[in-house]
Amino acid sequence: MSSLEALYQQVILDHSKEKHGRTDLADDEMFDPASTARSRQYNPLCGDEVTLQVTLGEQDVREIAWTGEGCSISQAATSVLHDLVVGKPVEEARSILADYRTMLRSRGAGTPDEEVLGDAVAFAGVSRHANRVKCAILGWTAFEDALLRIEAARPTAKEA
Amino acid sequence: MSSLEALYQQVILDHSKEKHGRTDLADDEMFDPASTARSRQYNPLCGDEVTLQVTLGEQDVREIAWTGEGCSISQAATSVLHDLVVGKPVEEARSILADYRTMLRSRGAGTPDEEVLGDAVAFAGVSRHANRVKCAILGWTAFEDALLRIEAARPTAKEA
Amino acid sequence: MTLTYTGAQPLAAAEVETIRADFPILHRTVGDGAQLAYLDSGASSQRPKQVLQAEYDFATTSYAAVHRGAHTLAGEATDAFEDAREAVARFVGVPAQGLIWLRNATEGLNVLAAALSDPQAGRYALQPGDEILITELEHHANLVPWQQAAARTGAKLRWIPLTDDGRLDLANIDELINRRTKVVAFAHASNVLGTVLPVAELVAKAKAVGALTVLDACQSVPHLPVNLTELGVDAAVFSGHKMLGPTGIGCLAARPELLDALPPVLTGGSMVELVTMETATFREAPQRFEAGTPPVAQAVALHAAVNYLSGVGMDRIAAREHQLAQLMLDGLAGVEGVRVIGPHTAENRTATVAFAVEGVHPHDVGQVLDAAGIAVRVGHHCAQPVHRRFGVNASTRASAYLYTTDAEVERFVQALGTVRGFFGRS
Amino acid sequence: MTLTYTGAQPLAAAEVETIRADFPILHRTVGDGAQLAYLDSGASSQRPKQVLQAEYDFATTSYAAVHRGAHTLAGEATDAFEDAREAVARFVGVPAQGLIWLRNATEGLNVLAAALSDPQAGRYALQPGDEILITELEHHANLVPWQQAAARTGAKLRWIPLTDDGRLDLANIDELINRRTKVVAFAHASNVLGTVLPVAELVAKAKAVGALTVLDACQSVPHLPVNLTELGVDAAVFSGHKMLGPTGIGCLAARPELLDALPPVLTGGSMVELVTMETATFREAPQRFEAGTPPVAQAVALHAAVNYLSGVGMDRIAAREHQLAQLMLDGLAGVEGVRVIGPHTAENRTATVAFAVEGVHPHDVGQVLDAAGIAVRVGHHCAQPVHRRFGVNASTRASAYLYTTDAEVERFVQALGTVRGFFGRS
Ligand SMILES: Cc1ncc(COP(=O)(O)O)c(C=O)c1O
Ligand SMILES: Cc1ncc(COP(=O)(O)O)c(C=O)c1O
């Protein structure tokens, strides 16, 4: 396998065309901040951006919708994120996120756990390309940020 | 002769001790700007300075008086200037000045004319030390500047 | 305007090979063993052995802090440093006292914009109601500092728009350059489009209204014979690292009379005259604008770089790059789904070519090319507005230099032809 | 305060010789064939082969513009550049995102002074009535920018005076550091007197009134183990060329939270986020303060320099320089007509010793020493006020470093003994 094929695994090429969860997000949509939030992430190096909206249920990730411009890596990574975490318990989504970050930062060293990361292991090759890590993480950072926003808007245990 | 002796010729060492024309210049002295002027020159690299006062006669350099702080080169150069130009026609003083400058800028290459420059040929060695050229020229620049001031204050041929 | 280089003989293939032998880095491979084809000189050029050697020799024989020493090394270092200033000044046709060493070209534009924003600039100081004119193709370095100057002084920032071909649209130029215009600042050559701007025309119009002209010569001084005095601009900037020199050095060249009228921007050692705890007086230009220890070793290296360029001949380099531009444009015209952003002809154009590939993001284009050993730049190249003007966020840019071979351009074009297929876009 | 280095083992003579073998320039002769004794490291240090080699290797294998590229060289260059940032940051005990690459230390102090003069600095912005406190021994780089900041904002510049021994006179410190004090900026070590300042005490007093502390670490980072976080300062500057690195690079290290609150000073490429023709938003620190192409090659070289210093051990270097300071002071005490300007004891003192020779101008002193191969600096060393404080316009200064031998100090002292005789002053 050439290093180019190692980077652009078939899964990535496929998702970059299919883009699961990609939709138009209306600017003026109203939603309940205690269950839904949006985050826009921008990569100043290339001008790429992702806007991602998360809706949580009681315990799980109910829905993800996103839009934005970007390279195949960033588009595919966001699409894979969608497939991986929708329907999963929030806590599990968080741990997938953590593993994904660790994998991307491994500079090609780690052996990612396919049990946890599923299709996202296809992005292991990105960790060898420091300049593409930002692409692969863009949508995931939006997801993480949106989770934080919902958390902030929810009444905390203490308050409740 | 070591390069140190080539730089510090006996003439220079002598003048740096004797300092012809060096005196106190009262701050508030009054003089006729058409015949007398002062110039203060400052070397920002070392903080050295010379204040030099020139009085011209009809055609000649009547008097030079100077004060200031500086290294042996700058002090000796101003002392030698005093001896060389006082009593000389202004035009001759100017041409001595021009020759002196040329010599200092020669980087050790030229052969200065002792007929014109007299004791000032002792400063030929300075031209090999770019960083000392400023020292050797400080008092001479003050002289040149003072001449210009007197010229500016005199009624010109046109006006007269 | 036709360019002066059209007359000169382009470098022959054998000469290019001789030149390449001076650049060790060009002989390496990347990735899975592909031979490097460095088409990113528009971002930064490589250094020949002569330049590296000059810096090494200086560091191992004559280095010391300049200007303030009585010892031999300090004298030798000062001579080397000031010789470099003379040589680089001569290279761009200005007097040595009009050449200021800074960190990079960006700093030069900031220094100008900040000095002109200072009321101490006197008759040059920007006032509310004054206009600063730039163009729509500027690098951020020649845009954001003027935005800041406008915000600080109440002056208005305006710009010359572009035609669809990536040239200046001069239809309204006589309204854009008017009595209120105080500064006209523009690139000599665009770092994205490759467009060479009509300097003579802009300078003439600026002069007619008494406006200062500032030339961003980052993309011209390395590639064309440039005489700033003949061009008649009041100030110009360029960077060492784009002209075979090192990073860490840039030049601001300006008419000495202008420099004398401007207040210093950075203060500190070496630029002062008399300092007390309360006050300081400042030295003349160029020292007034060179606070602190200057880039001594980098100046010496840049001296070697301009010697190298002069040795080859800027007119012949320009003629060769004209060929390369033509080759690149011809090649790209033959690749399906590729749209060149900028002039489609090689006239008044450098060998810097930006383009979009239909359906494929520039990052992905760059990655496929890299796998083939071809180093191009992707992104907005520090010029977001010009990308927006052409309806894209980013582009892929190939840029050639004196060491670029025809074969490299051909490999680039060939590899580009595989990109859309790789991503299933054809 | 006693210095941390007192415990470490000084470099042995054999180790110094091993070190010297790495510095080709130290082996040259000057003038009529005298062996060079380089006692001017306080102005600028020399570079060892390892540092030159690192820069050469980088230039011939991995150089490209950083951050903006998708190609292999750009990736390698970016890694090398950011690795350098981490290493240099670690060397002075700060997080990498708190380390900004600039042209020199002077630029760092200017950036701070300018940012604090900008109303956009919010709660940090200097206001009329605020006080900026410096000391009477500062280098012009840590004086003139604050004069300018005071003039621009209406703040008042005050300073801590000196004792006749060249130490800070702290008698009125509790009046000088008061509720109005917003910035306390001071040298860690004086470049003239050699005095090491009581950082802990000044920082504690500044913190008590909520003032920012700015450390000019130009003369400490190369010579002493320095951990800026442990010292508790808010910001600090130092220069590459004084610590075995190249010219063309300096560092501003600051608490990331402070940097995040300060507006950028220079604008342009690489420091912006979203740019339109009318507006620009800025990136986070450190990028926000690094406009334009950074000193990439110089950062890589500085990385090699801190590796070299760490390899030798900063504590051992400091201990060795303590010895050298003692040797210089002892030697000078034995030369008739020589007056040391600064502390006469080696405690809290670096091996930088300035002095006056009765009846002989420093320029002449330096010239005679140079003829004997001994390179010292003469002049005001960019610190006019401290010279005025000690009643002179200028001085001669000898400064040692890790490559200085006892024999060199002895030769220096011996040659100095001939100076007054040469000029007929004894
Ligand atoms: C104490 C001190 N501060 C500031 C500076 C300025 O450093 P640079 O000229 O590298 O900016 C120096 C060195 O000249 C210095 O010794
Ligand atoms: C047209 C133009 N202007 C300005 C710059 C900025 O140059 P530097 O980053 O060396 O300051 C560049 C290069 O990036 C450029 O191409």
Short mmCIF file of N, CA and C in Angstrom, two decimals, chain A residues 86-129:
data_model
loop_
_atom_site.label_atom_id
_atom_site.label_comp_id
_atom_site.label_asym_id
_atom_site.label_seq_id
_atom_site.Cartn_x
_atom_site.Cartn_y
_atom_site.Cartn_z
N VAL A 86 -24.11 8.65 16.84
CA VAL A 86 -25.56 8.78 16.93
C VAL A 86 -26.15 7.49 17.49
N GLY A 87 -26.95 7.64 18.53
CA GLY A 87 -27.56 6.49 19.17
C GLY A 87 -26.77 5.94 20.34
N LYS A 88 -25.52 6.40 20.47
CA LYS A 88 -24.68 5.91 21.57
C LYS A 88 -24.92 6.75 22.83
N PRO A 89 -24.71 6.13 23.98
CA PRO A 89 -24.73 6.91 25.23
C PRO A 89 -23.70 8.04 25.17
N VAL A 90 -24.04 9.17 25.75
CA VAL A 90 -23.14 10.34 25.70
C VAL A 90 -21.76 9.98 26.25
N GLU A 91 -21.76 9.22 27.34
CA GLU A 91 -20.47 8.88 27.94
C GLU A 91 -19.60 8.09 26.98
N GLU A 92 -20.24 7.15 26.26
CA GLU A 92 -19.49 6.35 25.30
C GLU A 92 -18.96 7.24 24.17
N ALA A 93 -19.79 8.19 23.72
CA ALA A 93 -19.37 9.12 22.66
C ALA A 93 -18.13 9.88 23.11
N ARG A 94 -18.17 10.29 24.37
CA ARG A 94 -17.01 11.02 24.89
C ARG A 94 -15.75 10.16 24.87
N SER A 95 -15.90 8.91 25.19
CA SER A 95 -14.68 8.11 25.25
C SER A 95 -14.18 7.78 23.84
N ILE A 96 -15.11 7.70 22.87
CA ILE A 96 -14.70 7.54 21.47
C ILE A 96 -13.88 8.77 21.04
N LEU A 97 -14.42 9.92 21.40
CA LEU A 97 -13.76 11.19 21.10
C LEU A 97 -12.34 11.20 21.66
N ALA A 98 -12.21 10.78 22.90
CA ALA A 98 -10.88 10.78 23.55
C ALA A 98 -9.93 9.84 22.81
N ASP A 99 -10.42 8.66 22.48
CA ASP A 99 -9.57 7.70 21.76
C ASP A 99 -9.16 8.23 20.39
N TYR A 100 -10.11 8.88 19.75
CA TYR A 100 -9.85 9.41 18.41
C TYR A 100 -8.73 10.45 18.47
N ARG A 101 -8.83 11.35 19.45
CA ARG A 101 -7.79 12.36 19.64
C ARG A 101 -6.42 11.71 19.87
N THR A 102 -6.42 10.74 20.76
CA THR A 102 -5.15 10.05 21.08
C THR A 102 -4.56 9.44 19.81
N MET A 103 -5.42 8.82 19.03
CA MET A 103 -4.93 8.19 17.80
C MET A 103 -4.32 9.23 16.86
N LEU A 104 -5.01 10.36 16.71
CA LEU A 104 -4.52 11.37 15.77
C LEU A 104 -3.21 11.99 16.23
N ARG A 105 -3.02 12.01 17.53
CA ARG A 105 -1.80 12.63 18.06
C ARG A 105 -0.64 11.66 18.14
N SER A 106 -0.88 10.40 17.73
CA SER A 106 0.14 9.38 17.96
C SER A 106 1.31 9.44 16.97
N ARG A 107 1.22 10.30 15.99
CA ARG A 107 2.26 10.36 14.95
C ARG A 107 2.55 8.99 14.35
N GLY A 108 1.48 8.23 14.17
CA GLY A 108 1.62 6.93 13.53
C GLY A 108 2.07 5.82 14.46
N ALA A 109 2.21 6.11 15.75
CA ALA A 109 2.79 5.14 16.67
C ALA A 109 1.76 4.17 17.28
N GLY A 110 0.63 4.69 17.74
CA GLY A 110 -0.32 3.86 18.49
C GLY A 110 -1.00 2.80 17.63
N THR A 111 -1.67 1.84 18.29
CA THR A 111 -2.53 0.89 17.58
C THR A 111 -3.95 1.12 18.06
N PRO A 112 -4.74 1.79 17.24
CA PRO A 112 -6.09 2.17 17.66
C PRO A 112 -6.98 0.95 17.86
N ASP A 113 -7.89 1.08 18.78
CA ASP A 113 -8.80 -0.01 19.14
C ASP A 113 -10.03 0.03 18.22
N GLU A 114 -10.09 -0.94 17.31
CA GLU A 114 -11.19 -0.92 16.34
C GLU A 114 -12.54 -1.15 17.02
N GLU A 115 -12.53 -1.87 18.15
CA GLU A 115 -13.76 -2.09 18.93
C GLU A 115 -14.41 -0.76 19.29
N VAL A 116 -13.56 0.18 19.72
CA VAL A 116 -14.08 1.49 20.14
C VAL A 116 -14.30 2.40 18.95
N LEU A 117 -13.31 2.44 18.05
CA LEU A 117 -13.31 3.49 17.03
C LEU A 117 -14.01 3.11 15.72
N GLY A 118 -14.28 1.82 15.54
CA GLY A 118 -15.01 1.42 14.34
C GLY A 118 -14.35 1.96 13.08
N ASP A 119 -15.16 2.52 12.19
CA ASP A 119 -14.65 3.04 10.92
C ASP A 119 -13.61 4.15 11.11
N ALA A 120 -13.63 4.80 12.28
CA ALA A 120 -12.70 5.92 12.50
C ALA A 120 -11.24 5.48 12.53
N VAL A 121 -10.99 4.17 12.65
CA VAL A 121 -9.60 3.72 12.60
C VAL A 121 -8.98 4.03 11.25
N ALA A 122 -9.83 4.25 10.26
CA ALA A 122 -9.31 4.60 8.93
C ALA A 122 -8.49 5.88 8.97
N PHE A 123 -8.69 6.68 10.01
CA PHE A 123 -7.97 7.95 10.10
C PHE A 123 -6.62 7.83 10.80
N ALA A 124 -6.26 6.59 11.16
CA ALA A 124 -4.96 6.39 11.83
C ALA A 124 -3.82 6.95 10.99
N GLY A 125 -3.93 6.75 9.65
CA GLY A 125 -2.87 7.22 8.77
C GLY A 125 -2.66 8.73 8.80
N VAL A 126 -3.72 9.45 9.16
CA VAL A 126 -3.63 10.91 9.22
C VAL A 126 -2.61 11.34 10.27
N SER A 127 -2.46 10.53 11.30
CA SER A 127 -1.57 10.93 12.40
C SER A 127 -0.13 11.06 11.94
N ARG A 128 0.18 10.48 10.78
CA ARG A 128 1.53 10.63 10.23
C ARG A 128 1.70 11.97 9.49
N HIS A 129 0.62 12.65 9.28
CA HIS A 129 0.66 13.91 8.53
C HIS A 129 0.19 15.04 9.44
#
